[in-house]
XYZ file of C-alpha atoms in Angstrom:
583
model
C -80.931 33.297 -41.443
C -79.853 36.734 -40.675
C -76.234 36.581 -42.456
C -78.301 34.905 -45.263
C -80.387 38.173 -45.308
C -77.571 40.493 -45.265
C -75.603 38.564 -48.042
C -78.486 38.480 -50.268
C -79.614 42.129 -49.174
C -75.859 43.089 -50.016
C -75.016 41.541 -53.309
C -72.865 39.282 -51.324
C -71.502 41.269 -48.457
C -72.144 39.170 -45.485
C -69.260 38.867 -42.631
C -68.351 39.724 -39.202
C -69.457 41.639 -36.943
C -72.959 41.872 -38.352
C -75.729 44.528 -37.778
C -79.033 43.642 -39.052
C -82.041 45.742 -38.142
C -85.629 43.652 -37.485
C -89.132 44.833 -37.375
C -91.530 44.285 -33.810
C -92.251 41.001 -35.186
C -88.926 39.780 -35.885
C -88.185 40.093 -39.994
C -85.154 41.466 -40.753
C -85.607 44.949 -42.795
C -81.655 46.042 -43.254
C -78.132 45.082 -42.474
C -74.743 45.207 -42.939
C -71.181 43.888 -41.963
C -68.577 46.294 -39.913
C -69.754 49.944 -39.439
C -67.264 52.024 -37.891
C -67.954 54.242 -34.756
C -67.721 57.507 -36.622
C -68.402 58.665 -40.278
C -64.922 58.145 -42.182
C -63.636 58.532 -45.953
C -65.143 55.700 -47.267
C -67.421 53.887 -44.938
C -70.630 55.130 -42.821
C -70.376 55.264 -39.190
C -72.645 53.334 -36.633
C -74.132 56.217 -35.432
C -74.801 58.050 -38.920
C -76.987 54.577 -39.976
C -78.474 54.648 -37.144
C -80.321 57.733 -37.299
C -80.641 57.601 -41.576
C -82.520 53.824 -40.509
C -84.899 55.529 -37.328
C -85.828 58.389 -40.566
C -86.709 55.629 -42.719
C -88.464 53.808 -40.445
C -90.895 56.831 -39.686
C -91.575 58.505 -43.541
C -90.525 55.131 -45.641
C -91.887 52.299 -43.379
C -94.085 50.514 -46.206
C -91.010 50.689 -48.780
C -88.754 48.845 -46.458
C -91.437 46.359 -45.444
C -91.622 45.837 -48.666
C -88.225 45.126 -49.629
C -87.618 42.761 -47.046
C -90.529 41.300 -47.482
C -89.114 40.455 -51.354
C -85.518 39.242 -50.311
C -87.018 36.788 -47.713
C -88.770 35.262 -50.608
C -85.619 35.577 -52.695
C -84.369 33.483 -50.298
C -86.676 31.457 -49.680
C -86.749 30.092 -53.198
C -82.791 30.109 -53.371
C -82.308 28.561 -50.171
C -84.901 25.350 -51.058
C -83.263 21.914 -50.877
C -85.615 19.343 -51.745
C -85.906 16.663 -54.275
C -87.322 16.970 -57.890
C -89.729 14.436 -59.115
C -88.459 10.980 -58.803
C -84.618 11.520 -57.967
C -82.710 8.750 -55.934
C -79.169 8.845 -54.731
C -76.568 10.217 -57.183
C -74.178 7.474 -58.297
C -71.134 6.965 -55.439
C -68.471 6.596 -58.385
C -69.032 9.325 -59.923
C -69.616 11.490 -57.169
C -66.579 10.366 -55.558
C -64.425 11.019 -58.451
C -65.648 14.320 -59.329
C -64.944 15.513 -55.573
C -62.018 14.035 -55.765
C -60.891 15.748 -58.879
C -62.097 19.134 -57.639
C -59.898 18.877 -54.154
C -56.761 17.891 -56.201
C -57.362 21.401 -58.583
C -57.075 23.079 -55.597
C -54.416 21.169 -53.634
C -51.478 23.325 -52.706
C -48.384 20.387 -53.115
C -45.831 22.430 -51.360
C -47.776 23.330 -47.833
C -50.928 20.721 -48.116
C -54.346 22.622 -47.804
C -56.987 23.805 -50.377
C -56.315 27.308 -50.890
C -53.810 29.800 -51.009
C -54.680 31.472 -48.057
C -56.241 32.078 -45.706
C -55.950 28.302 -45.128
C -58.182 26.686 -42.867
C -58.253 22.774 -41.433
C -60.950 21.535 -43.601
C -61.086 18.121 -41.634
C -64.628 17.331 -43.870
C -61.603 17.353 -46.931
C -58.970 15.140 -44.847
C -62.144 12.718 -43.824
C -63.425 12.392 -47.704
C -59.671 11.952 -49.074
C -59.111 8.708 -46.173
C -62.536 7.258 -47.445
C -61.557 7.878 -51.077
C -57.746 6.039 -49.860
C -59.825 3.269 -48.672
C -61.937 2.736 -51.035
C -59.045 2.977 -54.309
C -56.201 1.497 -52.428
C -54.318 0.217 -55.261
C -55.137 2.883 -57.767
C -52.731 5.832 -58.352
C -55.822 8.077 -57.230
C -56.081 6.015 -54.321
C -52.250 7.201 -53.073
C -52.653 10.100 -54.447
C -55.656 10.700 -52.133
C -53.591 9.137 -49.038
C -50.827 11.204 -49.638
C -52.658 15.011 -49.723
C -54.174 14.187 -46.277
C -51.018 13.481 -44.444
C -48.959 16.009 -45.694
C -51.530 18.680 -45.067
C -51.811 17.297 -41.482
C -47.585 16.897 -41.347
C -47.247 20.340 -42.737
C -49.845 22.192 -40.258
C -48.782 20.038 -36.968
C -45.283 21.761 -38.049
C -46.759 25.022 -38.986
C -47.821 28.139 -36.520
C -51.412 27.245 -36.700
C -50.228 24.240 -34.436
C -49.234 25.871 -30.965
C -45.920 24.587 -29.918
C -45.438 25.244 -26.834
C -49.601 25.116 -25.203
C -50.817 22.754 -27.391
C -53.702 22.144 -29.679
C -55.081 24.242 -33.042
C -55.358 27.762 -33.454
C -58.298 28.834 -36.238
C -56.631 29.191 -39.401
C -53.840 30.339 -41.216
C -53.533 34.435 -42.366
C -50.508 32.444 -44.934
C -50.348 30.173 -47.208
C -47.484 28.355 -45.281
C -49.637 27.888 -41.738
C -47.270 29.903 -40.293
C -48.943 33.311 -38.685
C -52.751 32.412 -37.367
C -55.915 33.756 -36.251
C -55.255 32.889 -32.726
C -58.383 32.082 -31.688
C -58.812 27.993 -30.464
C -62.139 26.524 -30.962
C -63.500 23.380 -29.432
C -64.615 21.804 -32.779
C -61.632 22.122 -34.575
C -59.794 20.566 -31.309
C -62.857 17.446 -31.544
C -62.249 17.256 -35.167
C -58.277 17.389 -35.567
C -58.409 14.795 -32.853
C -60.384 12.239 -35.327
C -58.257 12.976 -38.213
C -54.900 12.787 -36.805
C -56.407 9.133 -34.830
C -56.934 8.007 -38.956
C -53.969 9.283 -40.125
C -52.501 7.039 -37.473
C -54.328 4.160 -38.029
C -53.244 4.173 -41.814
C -49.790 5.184 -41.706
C -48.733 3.622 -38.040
C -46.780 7.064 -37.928
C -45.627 8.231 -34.328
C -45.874 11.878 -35.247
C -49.563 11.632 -36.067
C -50.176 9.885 -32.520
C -47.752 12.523 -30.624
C -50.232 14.844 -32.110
C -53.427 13.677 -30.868
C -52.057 13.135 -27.532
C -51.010 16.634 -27.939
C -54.538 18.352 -28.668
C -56.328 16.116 -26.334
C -53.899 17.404 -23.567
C -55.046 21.477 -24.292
C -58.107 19.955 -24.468
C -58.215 18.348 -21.064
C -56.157 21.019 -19.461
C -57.578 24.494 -21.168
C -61.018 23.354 -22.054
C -62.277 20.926 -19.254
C -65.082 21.868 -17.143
C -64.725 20.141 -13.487
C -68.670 18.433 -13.920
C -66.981 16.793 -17.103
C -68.174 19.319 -20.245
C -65.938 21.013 -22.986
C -65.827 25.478 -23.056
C -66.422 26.724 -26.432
C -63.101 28.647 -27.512
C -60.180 30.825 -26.285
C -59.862 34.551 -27.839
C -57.061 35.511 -30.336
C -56.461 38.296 -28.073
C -55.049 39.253 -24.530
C -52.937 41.975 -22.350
C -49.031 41.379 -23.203
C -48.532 42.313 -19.761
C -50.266 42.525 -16.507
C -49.863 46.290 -16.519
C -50.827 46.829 -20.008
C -53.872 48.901 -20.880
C -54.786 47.523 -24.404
C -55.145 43.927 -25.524
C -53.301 42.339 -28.976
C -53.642 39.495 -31.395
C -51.344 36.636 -30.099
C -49.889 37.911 -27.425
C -50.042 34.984 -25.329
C -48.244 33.066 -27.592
C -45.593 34.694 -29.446
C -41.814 35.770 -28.771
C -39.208 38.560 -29.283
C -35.786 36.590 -29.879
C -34.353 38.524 -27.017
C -36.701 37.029 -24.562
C -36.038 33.322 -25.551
C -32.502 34.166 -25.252
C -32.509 35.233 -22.237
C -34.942 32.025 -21.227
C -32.823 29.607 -22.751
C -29.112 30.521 -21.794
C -27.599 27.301 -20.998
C -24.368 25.915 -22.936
C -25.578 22.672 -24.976
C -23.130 19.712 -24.025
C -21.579 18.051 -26.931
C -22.942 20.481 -29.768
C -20.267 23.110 -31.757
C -18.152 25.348 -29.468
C -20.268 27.905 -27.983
C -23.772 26.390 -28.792
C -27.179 27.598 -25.953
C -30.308 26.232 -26.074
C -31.428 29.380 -27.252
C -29.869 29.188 -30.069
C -30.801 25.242 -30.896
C -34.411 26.281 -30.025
C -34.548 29.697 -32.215
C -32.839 27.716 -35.541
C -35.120 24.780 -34.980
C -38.268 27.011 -34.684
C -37.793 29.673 -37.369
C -36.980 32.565 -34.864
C -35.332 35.922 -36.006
C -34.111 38.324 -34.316
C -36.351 41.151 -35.899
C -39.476 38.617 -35.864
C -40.460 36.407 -38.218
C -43.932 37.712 -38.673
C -44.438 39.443 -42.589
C -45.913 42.776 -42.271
C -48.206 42.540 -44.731
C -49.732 39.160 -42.415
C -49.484 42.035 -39.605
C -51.451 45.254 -40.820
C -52.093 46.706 -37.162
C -48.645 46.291 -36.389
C -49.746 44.021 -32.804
C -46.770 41.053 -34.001
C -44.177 43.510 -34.741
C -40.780 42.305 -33.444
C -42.361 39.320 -32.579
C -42.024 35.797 -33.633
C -44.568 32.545 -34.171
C -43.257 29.524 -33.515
C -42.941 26.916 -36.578
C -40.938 23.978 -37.028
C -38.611 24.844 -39.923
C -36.473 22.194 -40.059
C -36.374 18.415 -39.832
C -35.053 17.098 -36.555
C -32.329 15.374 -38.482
C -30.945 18.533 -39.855
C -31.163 20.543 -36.876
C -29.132 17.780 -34.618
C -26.582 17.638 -37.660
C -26.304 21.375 -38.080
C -25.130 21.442 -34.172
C -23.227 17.978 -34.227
C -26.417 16.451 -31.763
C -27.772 12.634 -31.913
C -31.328 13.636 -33.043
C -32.551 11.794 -29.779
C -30.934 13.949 -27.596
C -31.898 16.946 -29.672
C -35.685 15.708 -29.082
C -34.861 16.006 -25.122
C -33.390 19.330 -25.749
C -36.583 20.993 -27.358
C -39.048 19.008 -25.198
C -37.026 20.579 -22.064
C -36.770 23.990 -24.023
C -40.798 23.946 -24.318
C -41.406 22.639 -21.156
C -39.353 26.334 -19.959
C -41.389 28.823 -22.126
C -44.926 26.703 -20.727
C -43.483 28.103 -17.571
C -42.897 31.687 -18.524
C -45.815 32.050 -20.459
C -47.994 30.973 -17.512
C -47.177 34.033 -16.140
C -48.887 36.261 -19.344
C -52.122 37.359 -18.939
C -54.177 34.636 -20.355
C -56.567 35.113 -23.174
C -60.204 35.167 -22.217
C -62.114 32.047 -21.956
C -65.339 31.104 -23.671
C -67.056 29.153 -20.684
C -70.195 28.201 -22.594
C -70.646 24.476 -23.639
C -72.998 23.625 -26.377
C -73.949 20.217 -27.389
C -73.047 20.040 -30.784
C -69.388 20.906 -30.143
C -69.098 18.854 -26.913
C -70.071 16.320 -29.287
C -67.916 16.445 -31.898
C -65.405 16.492 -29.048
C -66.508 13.386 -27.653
C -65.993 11.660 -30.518
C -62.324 12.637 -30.296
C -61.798 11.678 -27.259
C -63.960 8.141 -27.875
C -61.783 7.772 -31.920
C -58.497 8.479 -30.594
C -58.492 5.873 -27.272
C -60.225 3.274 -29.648
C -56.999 4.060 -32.302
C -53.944 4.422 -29.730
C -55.632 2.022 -27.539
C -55.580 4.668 -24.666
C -58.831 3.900 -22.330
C -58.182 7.327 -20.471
C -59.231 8.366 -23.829
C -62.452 6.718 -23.639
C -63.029 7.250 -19.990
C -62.860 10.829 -20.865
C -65.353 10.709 -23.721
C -67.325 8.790 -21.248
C -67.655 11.913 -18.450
C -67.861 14.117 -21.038
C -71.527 11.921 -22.392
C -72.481 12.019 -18.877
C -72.330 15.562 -18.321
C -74.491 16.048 -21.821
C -76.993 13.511 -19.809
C -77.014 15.184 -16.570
C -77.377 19.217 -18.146
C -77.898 19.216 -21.513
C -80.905 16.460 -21.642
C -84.219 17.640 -20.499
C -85.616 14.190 -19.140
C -89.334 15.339 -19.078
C -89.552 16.054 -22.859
C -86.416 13.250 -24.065
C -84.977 16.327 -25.721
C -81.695 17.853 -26.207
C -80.918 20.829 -24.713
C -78.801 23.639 -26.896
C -76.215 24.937 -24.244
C -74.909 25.937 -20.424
C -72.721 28.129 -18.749
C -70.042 27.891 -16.300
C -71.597 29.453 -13.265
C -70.573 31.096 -9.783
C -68.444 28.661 -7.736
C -68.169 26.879 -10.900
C -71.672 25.336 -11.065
C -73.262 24.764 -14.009
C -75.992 26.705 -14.854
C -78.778 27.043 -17.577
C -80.555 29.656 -19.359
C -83.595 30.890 -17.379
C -85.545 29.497 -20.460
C -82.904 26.931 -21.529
C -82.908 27.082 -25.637
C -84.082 23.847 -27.240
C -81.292 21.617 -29.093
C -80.818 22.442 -33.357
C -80.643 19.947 -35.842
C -76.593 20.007 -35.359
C -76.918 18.890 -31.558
C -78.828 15.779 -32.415
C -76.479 14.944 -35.644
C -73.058 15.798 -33.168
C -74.239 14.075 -30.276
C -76.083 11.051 -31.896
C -72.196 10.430 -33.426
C -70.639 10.794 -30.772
C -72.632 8.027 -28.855
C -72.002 6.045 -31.516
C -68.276 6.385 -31.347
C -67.863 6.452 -27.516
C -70.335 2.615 -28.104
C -67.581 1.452 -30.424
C -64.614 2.726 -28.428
C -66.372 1.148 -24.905
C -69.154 -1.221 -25.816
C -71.035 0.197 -23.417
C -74.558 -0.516 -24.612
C -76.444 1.932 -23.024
C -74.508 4.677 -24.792
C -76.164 3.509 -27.937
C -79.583 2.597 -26.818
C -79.432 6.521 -26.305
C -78.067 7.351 -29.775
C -80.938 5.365 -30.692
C -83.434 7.361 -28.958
C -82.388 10.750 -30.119
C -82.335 9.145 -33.982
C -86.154 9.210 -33.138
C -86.323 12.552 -31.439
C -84.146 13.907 -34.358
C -86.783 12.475 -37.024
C -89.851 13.694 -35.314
C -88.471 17.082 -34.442
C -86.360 18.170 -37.943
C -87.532 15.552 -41.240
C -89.049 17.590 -43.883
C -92.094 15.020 -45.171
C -92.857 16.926 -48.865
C -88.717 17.667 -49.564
C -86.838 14.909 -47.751
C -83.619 15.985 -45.546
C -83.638 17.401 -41.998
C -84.196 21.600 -41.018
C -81.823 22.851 -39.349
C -84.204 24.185 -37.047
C -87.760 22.611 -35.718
C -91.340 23.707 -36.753
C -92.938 26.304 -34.529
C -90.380 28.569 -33.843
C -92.234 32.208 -34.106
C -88.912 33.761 -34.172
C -87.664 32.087 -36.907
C -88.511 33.560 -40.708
C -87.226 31.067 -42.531
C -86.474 26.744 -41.967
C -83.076 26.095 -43.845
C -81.464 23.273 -44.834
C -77.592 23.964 -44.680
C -75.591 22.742 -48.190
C -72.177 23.061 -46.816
C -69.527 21.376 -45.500
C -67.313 24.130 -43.518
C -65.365 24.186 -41.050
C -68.106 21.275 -39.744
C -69.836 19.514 -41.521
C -73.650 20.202 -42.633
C -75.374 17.869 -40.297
C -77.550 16.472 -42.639
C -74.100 15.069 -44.179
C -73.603 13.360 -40.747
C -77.060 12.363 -40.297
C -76.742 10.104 -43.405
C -74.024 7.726 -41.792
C -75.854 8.207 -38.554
C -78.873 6.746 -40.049
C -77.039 3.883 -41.550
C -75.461 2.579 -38.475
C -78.467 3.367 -36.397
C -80.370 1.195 -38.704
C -77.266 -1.490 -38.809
C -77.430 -1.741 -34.899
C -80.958 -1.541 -34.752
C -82.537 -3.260 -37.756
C -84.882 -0.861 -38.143
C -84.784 -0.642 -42.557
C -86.629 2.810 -42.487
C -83.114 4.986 -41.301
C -81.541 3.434 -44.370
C -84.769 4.525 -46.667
C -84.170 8.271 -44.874
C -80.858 8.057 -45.449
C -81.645 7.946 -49.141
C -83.973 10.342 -49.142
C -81.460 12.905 -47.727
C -78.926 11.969 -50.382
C -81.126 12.459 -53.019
C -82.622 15.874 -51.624
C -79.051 16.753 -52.551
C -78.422 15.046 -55.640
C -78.084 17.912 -57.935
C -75.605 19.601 -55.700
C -73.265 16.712 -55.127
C -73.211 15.560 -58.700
C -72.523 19.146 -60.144
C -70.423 20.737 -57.012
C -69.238 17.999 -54.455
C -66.508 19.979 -53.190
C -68.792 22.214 -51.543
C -70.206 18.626 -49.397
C -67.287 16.549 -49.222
C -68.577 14.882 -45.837
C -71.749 13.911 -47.600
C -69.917 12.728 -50.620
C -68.317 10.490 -47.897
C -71.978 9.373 -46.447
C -73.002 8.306 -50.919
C -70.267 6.128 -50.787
C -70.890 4.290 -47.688
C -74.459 4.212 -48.605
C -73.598 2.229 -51.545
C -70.843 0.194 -50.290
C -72.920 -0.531 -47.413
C -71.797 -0.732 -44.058
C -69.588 -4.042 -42.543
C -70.677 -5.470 -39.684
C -68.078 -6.587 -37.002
C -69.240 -9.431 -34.198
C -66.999 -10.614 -31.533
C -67.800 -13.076 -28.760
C -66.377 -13.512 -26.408
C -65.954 -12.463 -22.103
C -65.540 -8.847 -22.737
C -63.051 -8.982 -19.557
C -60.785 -11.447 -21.315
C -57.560 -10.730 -22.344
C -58.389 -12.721 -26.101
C -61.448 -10.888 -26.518
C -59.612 -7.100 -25.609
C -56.870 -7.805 -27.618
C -58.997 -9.258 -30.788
C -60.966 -5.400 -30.468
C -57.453 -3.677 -30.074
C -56.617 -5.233 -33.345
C -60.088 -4.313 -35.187
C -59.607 -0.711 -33.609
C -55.856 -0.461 -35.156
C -57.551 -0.652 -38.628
C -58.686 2.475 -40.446
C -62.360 0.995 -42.196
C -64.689 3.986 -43.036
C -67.569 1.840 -43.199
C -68.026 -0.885 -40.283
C -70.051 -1.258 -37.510
């Protein structure tokens, strides 16, 4: 609500960090993105608003009541989703095709993505454009759809925004080639990535897209894992190069002055042209220069100088030809020759570590863990996803009121402790977690997973449905510190969760028979109509949810003694098979 405020309040200004400045009873009055510590040439210091705001406050109080006052309603009004008259669910063709046609306009062929830059993940685009695949398989949309998703996931797990050498996603891409990154890791994008590059395998039956899955799950079990079984939040862009340094930089846990590889990587290569190190295989194959590879205009405080970010530049084929190596042994070369900087890099300061796990993101992780051992057939996988559901029941489920619980903290002696008030799950938690039940229930079959999903559809419903409008708020009712309910209307870098409640209402209702989750479902779709049928690029996830609405979902049964070797390897063979709508 606030960064709502301050856009609006700004002509359009919103970002981070945000300042926003709230009466005793909680409405927001002014704000503003990034106010410097002192007065400079062209912006306002901290300080200097602070004391123009406290003179304000005392001789213009009933002015700036005022105007806040009118922007919350401004807002209020802009910010309504709800449905008009007699609306039902927009057409699925149509809506489909328009999205469609909208993410190839801004489909960058040569690097994959949908934007110049910066160039973030977008899995919600990479999710639509498999469903679209699936459902046009022998059109020339259909390939055309198949084809944008795995090149933009080829051309990122290849990129700098991938990280070579410790694994898993960094945030997004400063470039348009996903070469220098925002360094910052984030749990969802981890959960997410997971799913897509499980999909991508499913379709294609591509080893690279399954090496990279067991890749991010690896970070994720490794860098993110909390001993009780939950997922931390994120790791910071920044840390100390050194131990003795005094100031911290952008990336400097994960990049590389040439020298320093060298020196790393000294051994003579065997068999390759006269002369040859590892270094120097290594720095070819990974686009390292000797002055750094980073552009200075990607760089403007100067914190990457000299330094270089690791991405792949060249195929492994023409890297083992250019030194005269089989492209196998060349593979055992850089794994050994990543496996040495993991070592030296362990000795950097590391960056700091988020240590908070909420339930939405654990969630989303969940079902990464759960997709990916259903798709590679990997029941670690699953057994993960598994500990991980636990540790939501066990701290982040209030059994006295059957209701989610937002978030928890690593404690002393890592324990896991909760707020002294513990904050009360969001609309998100119940959409995140309610999927990921069902996932981890497809992936295991273990019922009681989904007699819980089923339980929290309920809890969901009473707590969030909007009766006059139709959809879910984002927040519940009776929440004095909230000013305003929203509905969210876009798919970012997750998805709205009334996108995901839509296909979570549909196989609730599949499993459970229960006809009024489809009706809901409905309902949501066409509080939304308007926006999906004129803009569905902004809600490709719930452009996803029309079609499967329409198409309705399949239903797979298989008998059988779930211990038997027939029955496992009759599910191993439905889990191989990419289907974006079966139960």
């Amino acid at each position: 609500v606030h960064m709502c405020f301050v856009f609006q309040a700004t002509s359009g200004g919103g970002g981070w960090p945000m300042s926003v400045w709230l009466t005793p009873d909680l409405k927001p009055f002014a704000g503003g993105t990034y106010f410097p510590p002192e007065d400079g040439i062209h912006r306002v210091g901290f300080r200097t608003v602070l004391l123009r705001i406290a003179e304000q406050w005392k001789e213009n109080k009933d002015a700036l009541l005022e105007s806040s006052q009118r922007i919350l309603e401004a807002l209020r009004h802009t910010s309504e989703i709800r449905v008009q008259g007699q609306e039902s669910p927009p057409p699925a063709k149509e809506v489909m095709d328009t999205c469609f046609q909208q993410l190839s306009r801004s489909y960058d062929e040569d690097y994959g993505g949908f934007s110049k830059s910066p160039k973030f993940p977008t899995p919600v685009n990479l999710n639509f454009l498999f469903t679209y695949w699936a459902l046009h398989r022998k059109t020339p949309e259909g390939a055309q759809a198949l084809q944008m998703a795995l090149h933009t996931l080829k051309m990122m797990a290849h990129g700098g925004i991938h990280d070579h050498i410790g694994q898993g996603f960094h945030r997004y891409s400063t470039d348009q080639h996903w070469h220098v990154p925002h360094f910052e890791k984030m749990l969802y994008d981890q959960g997410q990535l997971a799913a897509m590059y499980s999909r991508a395998f499913q379709i294609s039956g591509d080893e690279f897209f399954a090496d990279v899955v067991r890749d991010i799950l690896l970070y994720v079990s490794r860098d993110l894992s909390d001993q009780a079984g939950g997922f931390y939040s994120a790791e910071d862009a920044d840390s100390y190069p050194t131990t003795t340094s005094g100031e911290k930089r952008e990336g400097a846990f994960c990049v590389w002055a040439a020298e320093e590889l060298q020196a790393l990587l000294p051994d003579p290569v065997e068999g390759a042209t006269e002369g040859t190190t590892l270094g120097d295989v290594f720095m070819h194959h990974y686009g390292v220069e000797e002055a750094g590879n980073v552009d200075p205009m990607k760089d403007p405080h100067q914190e990457l100088k000299g330094k270089n970010v690791l991405i792949a530049r060249c195929s492994m084929e023409l890297t083992a030809a250019r030194f005269g190596l089989e492209p196998g042994r060349l593979s055992t070369l850089l794994q050994e020759c990543r496996q040495r900087l993991s070592s030296a890099r362990a000795q950097r300061p590391r960056p700091h570590l988020d240590t908070k796990m909420l339930a939405a993101w654990n969630g989303l992780m969940i079902s990464g863990f759960a997709q990916a051992g259903a798709a590679l057939a990997e029941q670690e996988y699953v057994n993960r996803a598994a500990q991980a559901a636990a540790f939501l029941r066990t701290h982040l489920f209030d059994p006295d009121s059957r209701r989610l619980l937002r978030s928890c903290y690593r404690g002393k002696d890592n324990s896991v402790e909760q707020n002294a008030v513990p904050i009360q799950g969001f609309l998100e938690d119940y959409v995140f977690v309610i999927q990921a039940l069902f996932d981890l229930y497809e992936a295991s079959l273990e019922q009681g997973w989904l007699e819980w999903a089923l339980h929290l559809q309920h809890m969901q419903d009473k707590l969030f449905w909007d009766p006059k409008g139709f959809a879910y708020f984002s927040t519940e009712a009776g929440n004095s510190s909230l000013v305003l309910r929203l509905k969210d209307d876009q798919d970012g870098a997750e998805p709205t969760p009334n996108s995901i409640a839509v296909t979570n209402l549909l196989r609730a209702a599949c499993y459970s028979g229960n006809m009024d989750w489809v009706e809901k479902a409905g309902k949501i779709l066409a509080a939304f109509s308007e926006r999906l049928q004129k803009i569905p690029i902004t809600l490709p996830e719930m452009v996803r949810a029309t079609a499967v609405f329409h198409h309705t979902l399949k239903q797979v049964v298989i008998c059988g003694d779930p211990q038997g070797e027939d029955t496992k390897e009759m599910l191993r063979c439905v889990h191989s098979v990419f289907s974006p709508n079966k139960v």
